[in-house]
mmCIF file of C-alpha atoms in Angstrom:
data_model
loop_
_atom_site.group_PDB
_atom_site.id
_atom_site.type_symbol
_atom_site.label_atom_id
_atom_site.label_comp_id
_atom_site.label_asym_id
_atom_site.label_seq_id
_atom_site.Cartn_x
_atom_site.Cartn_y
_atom_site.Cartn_z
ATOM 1 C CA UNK A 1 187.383 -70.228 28.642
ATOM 2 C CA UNK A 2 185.609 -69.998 25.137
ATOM 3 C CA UNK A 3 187.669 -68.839 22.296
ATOM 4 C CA UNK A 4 185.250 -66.082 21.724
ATOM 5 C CA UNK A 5 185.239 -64.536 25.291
ATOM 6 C CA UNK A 6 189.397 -65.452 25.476
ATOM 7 C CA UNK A 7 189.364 -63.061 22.071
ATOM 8 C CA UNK A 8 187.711 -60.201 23.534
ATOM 9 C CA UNK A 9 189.751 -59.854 26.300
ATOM 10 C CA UNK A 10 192.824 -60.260 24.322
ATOM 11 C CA UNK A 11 191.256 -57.073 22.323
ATOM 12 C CA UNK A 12 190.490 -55.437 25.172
ATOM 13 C CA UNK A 13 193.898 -55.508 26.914
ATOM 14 C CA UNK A 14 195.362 -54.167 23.423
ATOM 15 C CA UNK A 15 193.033 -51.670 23.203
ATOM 16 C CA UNK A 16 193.767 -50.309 26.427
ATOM 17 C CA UNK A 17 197.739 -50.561 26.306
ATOM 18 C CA UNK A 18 197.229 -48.788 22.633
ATOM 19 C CA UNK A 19 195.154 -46.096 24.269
ATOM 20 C CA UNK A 20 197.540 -44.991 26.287
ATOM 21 C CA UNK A 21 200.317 -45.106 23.563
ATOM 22 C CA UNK A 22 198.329 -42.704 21.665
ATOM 23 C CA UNK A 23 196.758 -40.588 24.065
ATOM 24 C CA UNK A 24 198.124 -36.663 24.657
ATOM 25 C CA UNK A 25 195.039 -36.210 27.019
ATOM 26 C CA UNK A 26 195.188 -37.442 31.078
ATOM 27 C CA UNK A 27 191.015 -38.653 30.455
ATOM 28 C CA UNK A 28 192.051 -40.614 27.449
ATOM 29 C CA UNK A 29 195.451 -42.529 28.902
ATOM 30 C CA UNK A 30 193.783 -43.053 32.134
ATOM 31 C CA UNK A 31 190.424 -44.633 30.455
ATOM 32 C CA UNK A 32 193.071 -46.631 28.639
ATOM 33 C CA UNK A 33 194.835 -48.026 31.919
ATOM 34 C CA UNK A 34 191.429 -48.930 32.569
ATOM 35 C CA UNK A 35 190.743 -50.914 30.162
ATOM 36 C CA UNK A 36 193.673 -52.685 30.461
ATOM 37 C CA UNK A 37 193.219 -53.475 34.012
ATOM 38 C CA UNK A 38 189.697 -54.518 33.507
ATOM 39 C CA UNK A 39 190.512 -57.235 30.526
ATOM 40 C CA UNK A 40 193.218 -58.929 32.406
ATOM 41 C CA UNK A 41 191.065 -59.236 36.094
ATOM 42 C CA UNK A 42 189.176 -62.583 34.311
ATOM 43 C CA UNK A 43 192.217 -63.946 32.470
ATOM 44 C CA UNK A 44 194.031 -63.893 36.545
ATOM 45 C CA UNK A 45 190.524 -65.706 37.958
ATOM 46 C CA UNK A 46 190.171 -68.027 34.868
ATOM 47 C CA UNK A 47 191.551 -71.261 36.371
ATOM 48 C CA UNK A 48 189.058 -71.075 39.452
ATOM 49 C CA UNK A 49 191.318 -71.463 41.725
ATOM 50 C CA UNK A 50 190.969 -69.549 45.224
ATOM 51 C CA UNK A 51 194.560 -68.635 44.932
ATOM 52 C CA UNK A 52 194.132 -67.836 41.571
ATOM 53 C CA UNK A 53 191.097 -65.564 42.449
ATOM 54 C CA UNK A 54 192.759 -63.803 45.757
ATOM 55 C CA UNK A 55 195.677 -62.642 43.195
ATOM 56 C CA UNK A 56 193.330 -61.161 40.836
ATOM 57 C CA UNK A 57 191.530 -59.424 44.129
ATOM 58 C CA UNK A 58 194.891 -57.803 45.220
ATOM 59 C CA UNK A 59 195.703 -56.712 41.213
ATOM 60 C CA UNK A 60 192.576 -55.357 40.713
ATOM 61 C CA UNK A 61 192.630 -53.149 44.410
ATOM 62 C CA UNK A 62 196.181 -51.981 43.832
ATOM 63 C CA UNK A 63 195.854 -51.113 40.087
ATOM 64 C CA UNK A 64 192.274 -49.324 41.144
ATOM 65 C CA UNK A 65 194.243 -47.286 44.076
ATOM 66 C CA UNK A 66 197.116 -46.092 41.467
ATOM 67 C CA UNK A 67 194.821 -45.379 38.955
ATOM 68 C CA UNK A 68 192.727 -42.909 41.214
ATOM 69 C CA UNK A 69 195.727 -41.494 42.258
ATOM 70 C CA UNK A 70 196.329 -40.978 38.257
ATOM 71 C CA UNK A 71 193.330 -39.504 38.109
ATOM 72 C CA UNK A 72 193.952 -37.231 41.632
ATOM 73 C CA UNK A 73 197.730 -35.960 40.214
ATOM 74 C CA UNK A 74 195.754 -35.311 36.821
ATOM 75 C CA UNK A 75 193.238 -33.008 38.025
ATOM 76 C CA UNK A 76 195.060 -31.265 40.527
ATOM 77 C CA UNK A 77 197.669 -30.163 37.922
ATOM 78 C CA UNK A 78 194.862 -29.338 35.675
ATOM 79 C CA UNK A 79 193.251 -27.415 38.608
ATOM 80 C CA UNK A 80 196.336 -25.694 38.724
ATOM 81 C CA UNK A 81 197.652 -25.392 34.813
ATOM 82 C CA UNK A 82 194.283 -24.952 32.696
ATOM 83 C CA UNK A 83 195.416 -28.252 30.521
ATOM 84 C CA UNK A 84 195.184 -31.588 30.197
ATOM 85 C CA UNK A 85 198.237 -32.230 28.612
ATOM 86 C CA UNK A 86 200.710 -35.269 29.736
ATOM 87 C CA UNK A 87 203.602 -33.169 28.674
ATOM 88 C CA UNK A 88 202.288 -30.135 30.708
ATOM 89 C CA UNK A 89 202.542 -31.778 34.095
ATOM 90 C CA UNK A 90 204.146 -29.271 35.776
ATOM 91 C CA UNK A 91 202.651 -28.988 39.317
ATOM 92 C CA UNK A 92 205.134 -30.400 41.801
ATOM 93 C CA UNK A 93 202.000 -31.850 44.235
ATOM 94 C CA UNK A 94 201.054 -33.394 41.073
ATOM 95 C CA UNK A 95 204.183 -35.025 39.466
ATOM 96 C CA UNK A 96 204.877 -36.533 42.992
ATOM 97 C CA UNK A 97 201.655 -38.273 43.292
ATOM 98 C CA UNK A 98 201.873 -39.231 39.172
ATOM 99 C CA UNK A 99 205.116 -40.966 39.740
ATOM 100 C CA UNK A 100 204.083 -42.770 43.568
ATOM 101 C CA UNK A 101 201.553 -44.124 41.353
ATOM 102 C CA UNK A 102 203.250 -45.604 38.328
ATOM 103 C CA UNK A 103 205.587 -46.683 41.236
ATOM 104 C CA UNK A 104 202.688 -48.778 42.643
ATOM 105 C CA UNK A 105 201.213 -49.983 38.913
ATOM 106 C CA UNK A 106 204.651 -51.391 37.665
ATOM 107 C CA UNK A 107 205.909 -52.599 41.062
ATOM 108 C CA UNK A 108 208.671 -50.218 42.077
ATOM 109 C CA UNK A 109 210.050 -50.286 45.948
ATOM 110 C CA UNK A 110 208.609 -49.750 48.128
ATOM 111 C CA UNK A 111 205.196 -50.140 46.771
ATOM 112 C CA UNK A 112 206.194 -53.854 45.503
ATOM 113 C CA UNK A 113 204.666 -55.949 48.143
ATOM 114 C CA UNK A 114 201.714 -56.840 46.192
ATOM 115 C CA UNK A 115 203.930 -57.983 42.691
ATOM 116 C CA UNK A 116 205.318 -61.506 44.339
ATOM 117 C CA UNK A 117 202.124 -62.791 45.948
ATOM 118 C CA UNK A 118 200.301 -61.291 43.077
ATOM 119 C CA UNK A 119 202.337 -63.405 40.681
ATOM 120 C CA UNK A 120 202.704 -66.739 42.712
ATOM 121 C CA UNK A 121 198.665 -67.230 42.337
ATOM 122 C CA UNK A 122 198.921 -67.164 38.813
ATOM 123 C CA UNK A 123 198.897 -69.818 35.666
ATOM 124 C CA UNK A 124 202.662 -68.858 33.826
ATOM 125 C CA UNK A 125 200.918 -67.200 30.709
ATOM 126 C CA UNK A 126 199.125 -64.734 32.763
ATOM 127 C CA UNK A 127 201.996 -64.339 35.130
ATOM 128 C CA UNK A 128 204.148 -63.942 31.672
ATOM 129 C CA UNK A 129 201.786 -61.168 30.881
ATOM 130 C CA UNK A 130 201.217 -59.432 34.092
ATOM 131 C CA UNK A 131 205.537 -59.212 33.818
ATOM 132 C CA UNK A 132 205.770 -58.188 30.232
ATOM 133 C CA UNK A 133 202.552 -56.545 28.397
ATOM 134 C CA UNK A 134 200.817 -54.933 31.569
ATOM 135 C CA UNK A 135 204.536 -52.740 31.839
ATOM 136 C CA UNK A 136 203.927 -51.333 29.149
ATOM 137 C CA UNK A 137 201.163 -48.616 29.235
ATOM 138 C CA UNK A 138 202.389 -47.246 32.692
ATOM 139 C CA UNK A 139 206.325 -46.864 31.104
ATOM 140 C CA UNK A 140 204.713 -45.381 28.230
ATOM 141 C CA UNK A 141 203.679 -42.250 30.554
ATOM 142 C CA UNK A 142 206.521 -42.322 32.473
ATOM 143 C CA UNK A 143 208.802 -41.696 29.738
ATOM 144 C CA UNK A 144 206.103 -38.869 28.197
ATOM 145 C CA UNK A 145 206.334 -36.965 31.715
ATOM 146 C CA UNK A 146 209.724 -38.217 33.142
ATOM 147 C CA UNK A 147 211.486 -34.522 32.112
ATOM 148 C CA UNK A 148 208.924 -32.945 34.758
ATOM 149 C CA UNK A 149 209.401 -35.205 37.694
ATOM 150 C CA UNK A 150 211.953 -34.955 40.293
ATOM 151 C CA UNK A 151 214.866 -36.385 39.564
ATOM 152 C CA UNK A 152 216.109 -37.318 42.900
ATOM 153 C CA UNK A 153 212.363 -39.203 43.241
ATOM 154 C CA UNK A 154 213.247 -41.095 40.054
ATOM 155 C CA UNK A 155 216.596 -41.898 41.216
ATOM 156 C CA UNK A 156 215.664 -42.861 44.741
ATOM 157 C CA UNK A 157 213.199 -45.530 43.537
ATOM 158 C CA UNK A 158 215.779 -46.931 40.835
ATOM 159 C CA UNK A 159 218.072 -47.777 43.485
ATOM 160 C CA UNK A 160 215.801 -48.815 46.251
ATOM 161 C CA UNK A 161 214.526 -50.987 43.388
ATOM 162 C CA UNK A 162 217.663 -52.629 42.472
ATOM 163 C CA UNK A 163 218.488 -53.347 45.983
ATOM 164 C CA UNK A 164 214.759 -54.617 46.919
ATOM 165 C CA UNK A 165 214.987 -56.726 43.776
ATOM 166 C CA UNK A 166 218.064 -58.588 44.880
ATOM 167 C CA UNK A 167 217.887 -59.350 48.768
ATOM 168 C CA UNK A 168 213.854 -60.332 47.861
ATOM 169 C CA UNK A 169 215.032 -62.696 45.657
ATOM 170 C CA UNK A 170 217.664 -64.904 47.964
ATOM 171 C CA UNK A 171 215.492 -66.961 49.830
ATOM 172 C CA UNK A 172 212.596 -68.127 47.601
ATOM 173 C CA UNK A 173 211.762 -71.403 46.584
ATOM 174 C CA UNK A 174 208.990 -70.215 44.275
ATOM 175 C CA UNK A 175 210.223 -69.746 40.704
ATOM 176 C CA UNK A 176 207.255 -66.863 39.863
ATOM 177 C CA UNK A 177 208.440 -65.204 42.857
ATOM 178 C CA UNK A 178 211.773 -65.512 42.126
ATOM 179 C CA UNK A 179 210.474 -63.726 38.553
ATOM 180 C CA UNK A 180 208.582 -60.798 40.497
ATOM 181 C CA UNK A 181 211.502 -59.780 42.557
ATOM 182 C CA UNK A 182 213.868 -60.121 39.072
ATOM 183 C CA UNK A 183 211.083 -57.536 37.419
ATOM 184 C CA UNK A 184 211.520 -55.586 40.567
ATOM 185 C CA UNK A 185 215.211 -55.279 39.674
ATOM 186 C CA UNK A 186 215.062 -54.635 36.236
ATOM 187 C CA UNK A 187 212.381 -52.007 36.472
ATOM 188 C CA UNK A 188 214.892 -49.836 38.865
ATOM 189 C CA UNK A 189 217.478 -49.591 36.257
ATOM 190 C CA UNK A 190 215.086 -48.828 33.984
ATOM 191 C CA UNK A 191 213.537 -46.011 36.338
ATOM 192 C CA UNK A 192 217.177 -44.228 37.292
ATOM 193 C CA UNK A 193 218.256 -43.741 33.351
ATOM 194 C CA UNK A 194 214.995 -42.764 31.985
ATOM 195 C CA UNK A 195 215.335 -39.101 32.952
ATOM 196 C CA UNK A 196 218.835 -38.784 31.079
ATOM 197 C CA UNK A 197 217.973 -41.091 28.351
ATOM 198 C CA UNK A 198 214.907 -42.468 27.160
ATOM 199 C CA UNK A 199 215.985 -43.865 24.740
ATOM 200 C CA UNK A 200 217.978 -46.165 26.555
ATOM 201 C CA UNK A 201 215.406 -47.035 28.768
ATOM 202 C CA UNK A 202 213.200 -48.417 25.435
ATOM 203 C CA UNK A 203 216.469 -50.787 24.390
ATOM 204 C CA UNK A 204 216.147 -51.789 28.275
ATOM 205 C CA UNK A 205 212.317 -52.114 28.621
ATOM 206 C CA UNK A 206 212.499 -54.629 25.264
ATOM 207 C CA UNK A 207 215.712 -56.328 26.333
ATOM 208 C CA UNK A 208 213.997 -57.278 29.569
ATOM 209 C CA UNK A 209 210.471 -58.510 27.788
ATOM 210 C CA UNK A 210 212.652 -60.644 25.842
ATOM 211 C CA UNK A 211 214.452 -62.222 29.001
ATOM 212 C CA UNK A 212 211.688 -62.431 30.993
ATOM 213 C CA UNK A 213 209.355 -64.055 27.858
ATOM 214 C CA UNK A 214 212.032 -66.389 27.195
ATOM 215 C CA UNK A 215 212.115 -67.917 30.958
ATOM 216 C CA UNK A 216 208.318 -67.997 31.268
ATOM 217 C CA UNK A 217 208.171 -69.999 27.650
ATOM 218 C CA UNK A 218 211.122 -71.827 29.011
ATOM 219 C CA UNK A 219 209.209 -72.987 32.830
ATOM 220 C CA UNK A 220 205.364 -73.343 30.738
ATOM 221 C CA UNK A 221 206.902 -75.613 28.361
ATOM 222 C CA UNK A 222 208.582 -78.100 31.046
ATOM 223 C CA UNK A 223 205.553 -77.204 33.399
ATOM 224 C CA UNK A 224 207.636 -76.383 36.433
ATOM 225 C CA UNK A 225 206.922 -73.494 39.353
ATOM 226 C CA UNK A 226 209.262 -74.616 41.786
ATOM 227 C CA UNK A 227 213.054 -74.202 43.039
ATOM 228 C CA UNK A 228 213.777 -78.198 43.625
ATOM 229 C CA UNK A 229 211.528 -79.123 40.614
ATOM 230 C CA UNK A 230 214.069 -77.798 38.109
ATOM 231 C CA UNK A 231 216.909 -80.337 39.050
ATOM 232 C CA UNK A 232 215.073 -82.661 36.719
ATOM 233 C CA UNK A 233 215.249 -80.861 33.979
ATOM 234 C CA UNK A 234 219.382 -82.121 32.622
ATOM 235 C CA UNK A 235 218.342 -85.557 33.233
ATOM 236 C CA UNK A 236 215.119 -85.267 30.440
ATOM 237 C CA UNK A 237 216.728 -82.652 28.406
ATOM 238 C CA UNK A 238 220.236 -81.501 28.652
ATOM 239 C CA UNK A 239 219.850 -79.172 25.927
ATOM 240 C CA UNK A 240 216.969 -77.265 27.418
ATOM 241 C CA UNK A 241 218.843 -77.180 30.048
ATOM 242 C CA UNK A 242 221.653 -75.860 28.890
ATOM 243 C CA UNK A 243 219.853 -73.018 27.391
ATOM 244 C CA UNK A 244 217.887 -72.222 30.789
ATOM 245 C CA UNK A 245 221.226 -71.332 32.353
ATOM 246 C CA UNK A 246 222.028 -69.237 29.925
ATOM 247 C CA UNK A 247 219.028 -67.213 29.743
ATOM 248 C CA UNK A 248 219.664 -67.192 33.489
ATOM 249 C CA UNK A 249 222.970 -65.387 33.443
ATOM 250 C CA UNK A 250 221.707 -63.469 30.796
ATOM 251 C CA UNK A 251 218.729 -62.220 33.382
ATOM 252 C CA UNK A 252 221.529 -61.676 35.792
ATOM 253 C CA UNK A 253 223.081 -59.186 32.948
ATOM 254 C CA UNK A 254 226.575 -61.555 32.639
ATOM 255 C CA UNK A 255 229.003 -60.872 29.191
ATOM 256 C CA UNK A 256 229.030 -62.004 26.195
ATOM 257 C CA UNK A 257 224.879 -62.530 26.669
ATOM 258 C CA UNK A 258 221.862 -60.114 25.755
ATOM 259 C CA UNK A 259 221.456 -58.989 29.395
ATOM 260 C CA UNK A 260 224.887 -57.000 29.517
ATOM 261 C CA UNK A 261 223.776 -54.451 26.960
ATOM 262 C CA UNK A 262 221.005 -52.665 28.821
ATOM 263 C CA UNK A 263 223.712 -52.658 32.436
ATOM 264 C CA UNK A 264 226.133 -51.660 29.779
ATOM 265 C CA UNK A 265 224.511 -48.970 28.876
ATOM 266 C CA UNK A 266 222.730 -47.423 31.587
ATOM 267 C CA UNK A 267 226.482 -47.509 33.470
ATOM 268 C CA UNK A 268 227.667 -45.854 30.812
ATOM 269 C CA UNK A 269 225.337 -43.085 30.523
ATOM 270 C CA UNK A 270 224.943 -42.676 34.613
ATOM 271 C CA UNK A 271 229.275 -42.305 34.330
ATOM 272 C CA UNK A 272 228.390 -39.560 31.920
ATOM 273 C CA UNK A 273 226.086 -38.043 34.550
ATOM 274 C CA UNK A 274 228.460 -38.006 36.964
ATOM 275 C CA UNK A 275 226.138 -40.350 38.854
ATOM 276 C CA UNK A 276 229.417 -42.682 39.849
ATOM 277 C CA UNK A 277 228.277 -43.187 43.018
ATOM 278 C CA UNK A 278 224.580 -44.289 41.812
ATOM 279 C CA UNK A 279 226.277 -46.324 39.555
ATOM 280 C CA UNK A 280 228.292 -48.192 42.046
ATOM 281 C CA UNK A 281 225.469 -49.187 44.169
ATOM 282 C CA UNK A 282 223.479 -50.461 41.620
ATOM 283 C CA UNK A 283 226.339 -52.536 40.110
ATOM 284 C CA UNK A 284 226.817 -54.020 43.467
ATOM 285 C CA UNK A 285 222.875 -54.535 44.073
ATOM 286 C CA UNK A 286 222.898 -56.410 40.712
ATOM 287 C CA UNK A 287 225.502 -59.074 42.271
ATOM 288 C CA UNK A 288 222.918 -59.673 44.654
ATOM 289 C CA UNK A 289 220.654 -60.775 42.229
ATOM 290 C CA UNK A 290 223.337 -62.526 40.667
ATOM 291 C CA UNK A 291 223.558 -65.109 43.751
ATOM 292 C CA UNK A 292 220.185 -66.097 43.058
ATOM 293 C CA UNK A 293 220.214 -66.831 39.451
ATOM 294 C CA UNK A 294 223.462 -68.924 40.016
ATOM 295 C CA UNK A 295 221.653 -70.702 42.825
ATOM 296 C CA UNK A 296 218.762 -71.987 39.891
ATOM 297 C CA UNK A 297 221.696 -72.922 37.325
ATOM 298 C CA UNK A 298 223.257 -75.333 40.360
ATOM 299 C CA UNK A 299 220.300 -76.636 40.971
ATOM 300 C CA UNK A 300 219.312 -76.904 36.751
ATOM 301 C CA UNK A 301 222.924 -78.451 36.177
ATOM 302 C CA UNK A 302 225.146 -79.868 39.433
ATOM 303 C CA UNK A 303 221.849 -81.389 41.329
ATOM 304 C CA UNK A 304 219.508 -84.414 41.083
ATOM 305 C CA UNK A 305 215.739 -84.577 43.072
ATOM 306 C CA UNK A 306 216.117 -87.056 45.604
ATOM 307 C CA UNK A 307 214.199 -89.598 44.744
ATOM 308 C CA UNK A 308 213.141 -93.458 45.060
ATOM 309 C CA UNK A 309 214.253 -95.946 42.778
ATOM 310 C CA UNK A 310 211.250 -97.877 41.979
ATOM 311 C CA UNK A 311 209.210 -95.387 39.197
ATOM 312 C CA UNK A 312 211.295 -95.169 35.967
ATOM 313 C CA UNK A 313 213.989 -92.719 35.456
ATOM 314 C CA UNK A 314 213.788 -89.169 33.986
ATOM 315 C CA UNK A 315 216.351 -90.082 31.321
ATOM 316 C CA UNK A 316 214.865 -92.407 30.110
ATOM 317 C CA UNK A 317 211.413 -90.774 29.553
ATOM 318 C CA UNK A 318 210.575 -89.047 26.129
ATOM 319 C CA UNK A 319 212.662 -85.690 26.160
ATOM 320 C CA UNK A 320 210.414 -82.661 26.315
ATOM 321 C CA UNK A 321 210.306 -80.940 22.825
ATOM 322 C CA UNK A 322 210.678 -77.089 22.069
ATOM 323 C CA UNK A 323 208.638 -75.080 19.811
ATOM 324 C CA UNK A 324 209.913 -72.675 17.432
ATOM 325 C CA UNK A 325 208.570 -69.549 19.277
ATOM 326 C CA UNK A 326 210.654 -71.127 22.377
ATOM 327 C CA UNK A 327 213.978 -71.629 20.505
ATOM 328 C CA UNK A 328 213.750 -67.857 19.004
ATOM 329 C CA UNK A 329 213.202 -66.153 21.943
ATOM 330 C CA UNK A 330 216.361 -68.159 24.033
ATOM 331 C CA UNK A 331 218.734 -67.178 20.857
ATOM 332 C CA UNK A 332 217.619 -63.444 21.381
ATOM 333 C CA UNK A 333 217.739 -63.633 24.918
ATOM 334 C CA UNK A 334 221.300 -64.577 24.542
ATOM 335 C CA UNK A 335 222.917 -63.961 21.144
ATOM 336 C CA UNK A 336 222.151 -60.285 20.733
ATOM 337 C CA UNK A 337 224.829 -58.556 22.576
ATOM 338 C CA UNK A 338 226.865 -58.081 19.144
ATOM 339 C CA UNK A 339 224.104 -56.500 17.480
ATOM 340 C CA UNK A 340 224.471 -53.201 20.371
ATOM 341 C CA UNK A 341 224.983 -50.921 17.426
ATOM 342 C CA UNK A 342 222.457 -51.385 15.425
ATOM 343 C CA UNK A 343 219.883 -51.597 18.334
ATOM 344 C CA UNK A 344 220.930 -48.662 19.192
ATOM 345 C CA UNK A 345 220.183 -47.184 15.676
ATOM 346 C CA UNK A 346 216.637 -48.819 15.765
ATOM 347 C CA UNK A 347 215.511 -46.757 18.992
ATOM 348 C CA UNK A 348 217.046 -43.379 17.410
#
């Protein structure tokens, strides 16, 4: 793609996610979700690729359906309140549809189905995008509105969330699928603690970015997209691999990694509630996911890809080198769980 077209669209899909940050008006945030569906549609098509091209088709019909359902919940509470306020959504009709369709724009069960085949047609830097930047402007509206919506909605798509995001995950091969169903998951904690704490549901939101950058840099830099493809990766770097595992159990929210603090948290808040039985389900929907992010660190560190003898070896092939923006992001992604306190003073 030229540089200057690349550019524009890069501008573009700031200038819509900024939009929305800034906008107190429904017309303004939902012209700004606009944008920032529109600027990403040619990035997805970009390689050419028919597969590449059908995932952009699905993106761009779901994204259009929630945001005309934005629009819909906007103007029938407006219809109903005289304002066009985001904090003023009031009308229960209204804040029902709203959240169904932030539901369906982030990817929360049980409007998911289009995230994993959406993301396994993609190149990893779009996919990395589509997982991290494009969460961004919807969440932003969700937290602005999430003291008017029902709570029991929020709650109930949390948990069906968690629990989608695990047993989705079990049985794929495909690593970006394997990614989609992990976003699934995280978004549904994210979703259940927002109403009590938004606060904790920024720390979350960044904490999972940061994860989820870290294993997309981590799979683009040893150019791998499958399950069986990552056994190579302790024979031609051990190190790398090393660190893949633990960003790994750090996804899966283990102790002493960066992953426990949101759980942490959000357990600790929901006991607060009184939400104990919440709580409970979604600690045992997040062992679920924890099965499948062991299964990738015995395949990164106790298996080797069958394989015939007659091509060199992987060990002894020039060891795959890590940039600098690589090597930050896996020390934040695991290294940050002592710093809880002061995170938590930076999102006061």
């Amino acid at each position: 793609m030229n540089p200057y077209v690349l550019s524009t669209f890069m501008f573009s899909l700031g200038l819509g996610t900024f939009m929305t940050f800034i906008s107190s008006n429904w017309i303004l945030a939902w012209m700004g979700l606009e944008i920032n569906t529109l600027a990403i549609i040619p990035l997805m098509a970009q390689p050419h690729h028919p597969r590449a091209v059908e995932s952009a088709t699905k993106y761009f019909m779901t994204q259009a359906a929630g945001a005309a359902i934005i629009m819909f919940s906007s103007l029938t509470n407006a219809w109903t309140t005289g304002v066009w306020d985001i904090s003023n959504l009031t009308n229960p009709i209204a804040n029902t549809m709203f959240m169904m369709a932030l539901a369906l724009k982030i990817g929360l069960a049980p409007t998911h189905f289009w995230l994993p085949e959406v993301l396994q047609g993609l190149d990893l830097t779009t996919g990395l995008i589509l997982s991290t930047w494009q969460k961004l402007a919807p969440f932003a509206l969700l937290i602005q509105t999430a003291h008017n919506i029902d709570p029991v909605l929020l709650t109930f798509l949390g948990t069906v969330s968690t629990i989608v995001g695990g047993w989705g995950g079990l049985n794929q091969t495909q690593l970006r699928k394997i990614m989609a169903y992990s976003s699934i998951a995280h978004m549904g904690w994210m979703i259940v603690i927002v109403q009590f704490s938004p606060k904790i549901a920024l720390i979350s939101l960044t904490i999972y970015i940061i994860l989820t950058s870290s294993m997309f840099m981590i799979l683009k830099t040893l150019m791998i997209k499958k399950l069986d493809s990552m056994s190579i990766i302790w024979s031609s770097n051990p190190i790398l691999a090393t660190m893949t595992a633990l960003v790994l159990l750090s996804l899966a929210g283990l102790p002493p990694l960066t992953g426990f603090m949101p759980k942490w948290l959000i357990l600790q808040e929901m006991a607060k509630q009184e939400m104990l039985i919440i709580a409970m389900i979604m600690a045992l929907a997040t062992l679920i996911s924890l099965f499948f992010y062991l299964r990738l660190c015995y395949v990164i560190m106790l298996t080797i890809k069958p394989d015939v003898n007659n091509k060199p070896s992987m060990w002894r092939c020039k060891q795959t080198k890590m940039p600098l923006p690589v090597l930050l992001m896996i020390t934040t992604a695991t290294l940050l769980l002592p710093a809880t306190p002061t995170v938590m003073i930076l999102f006061t």
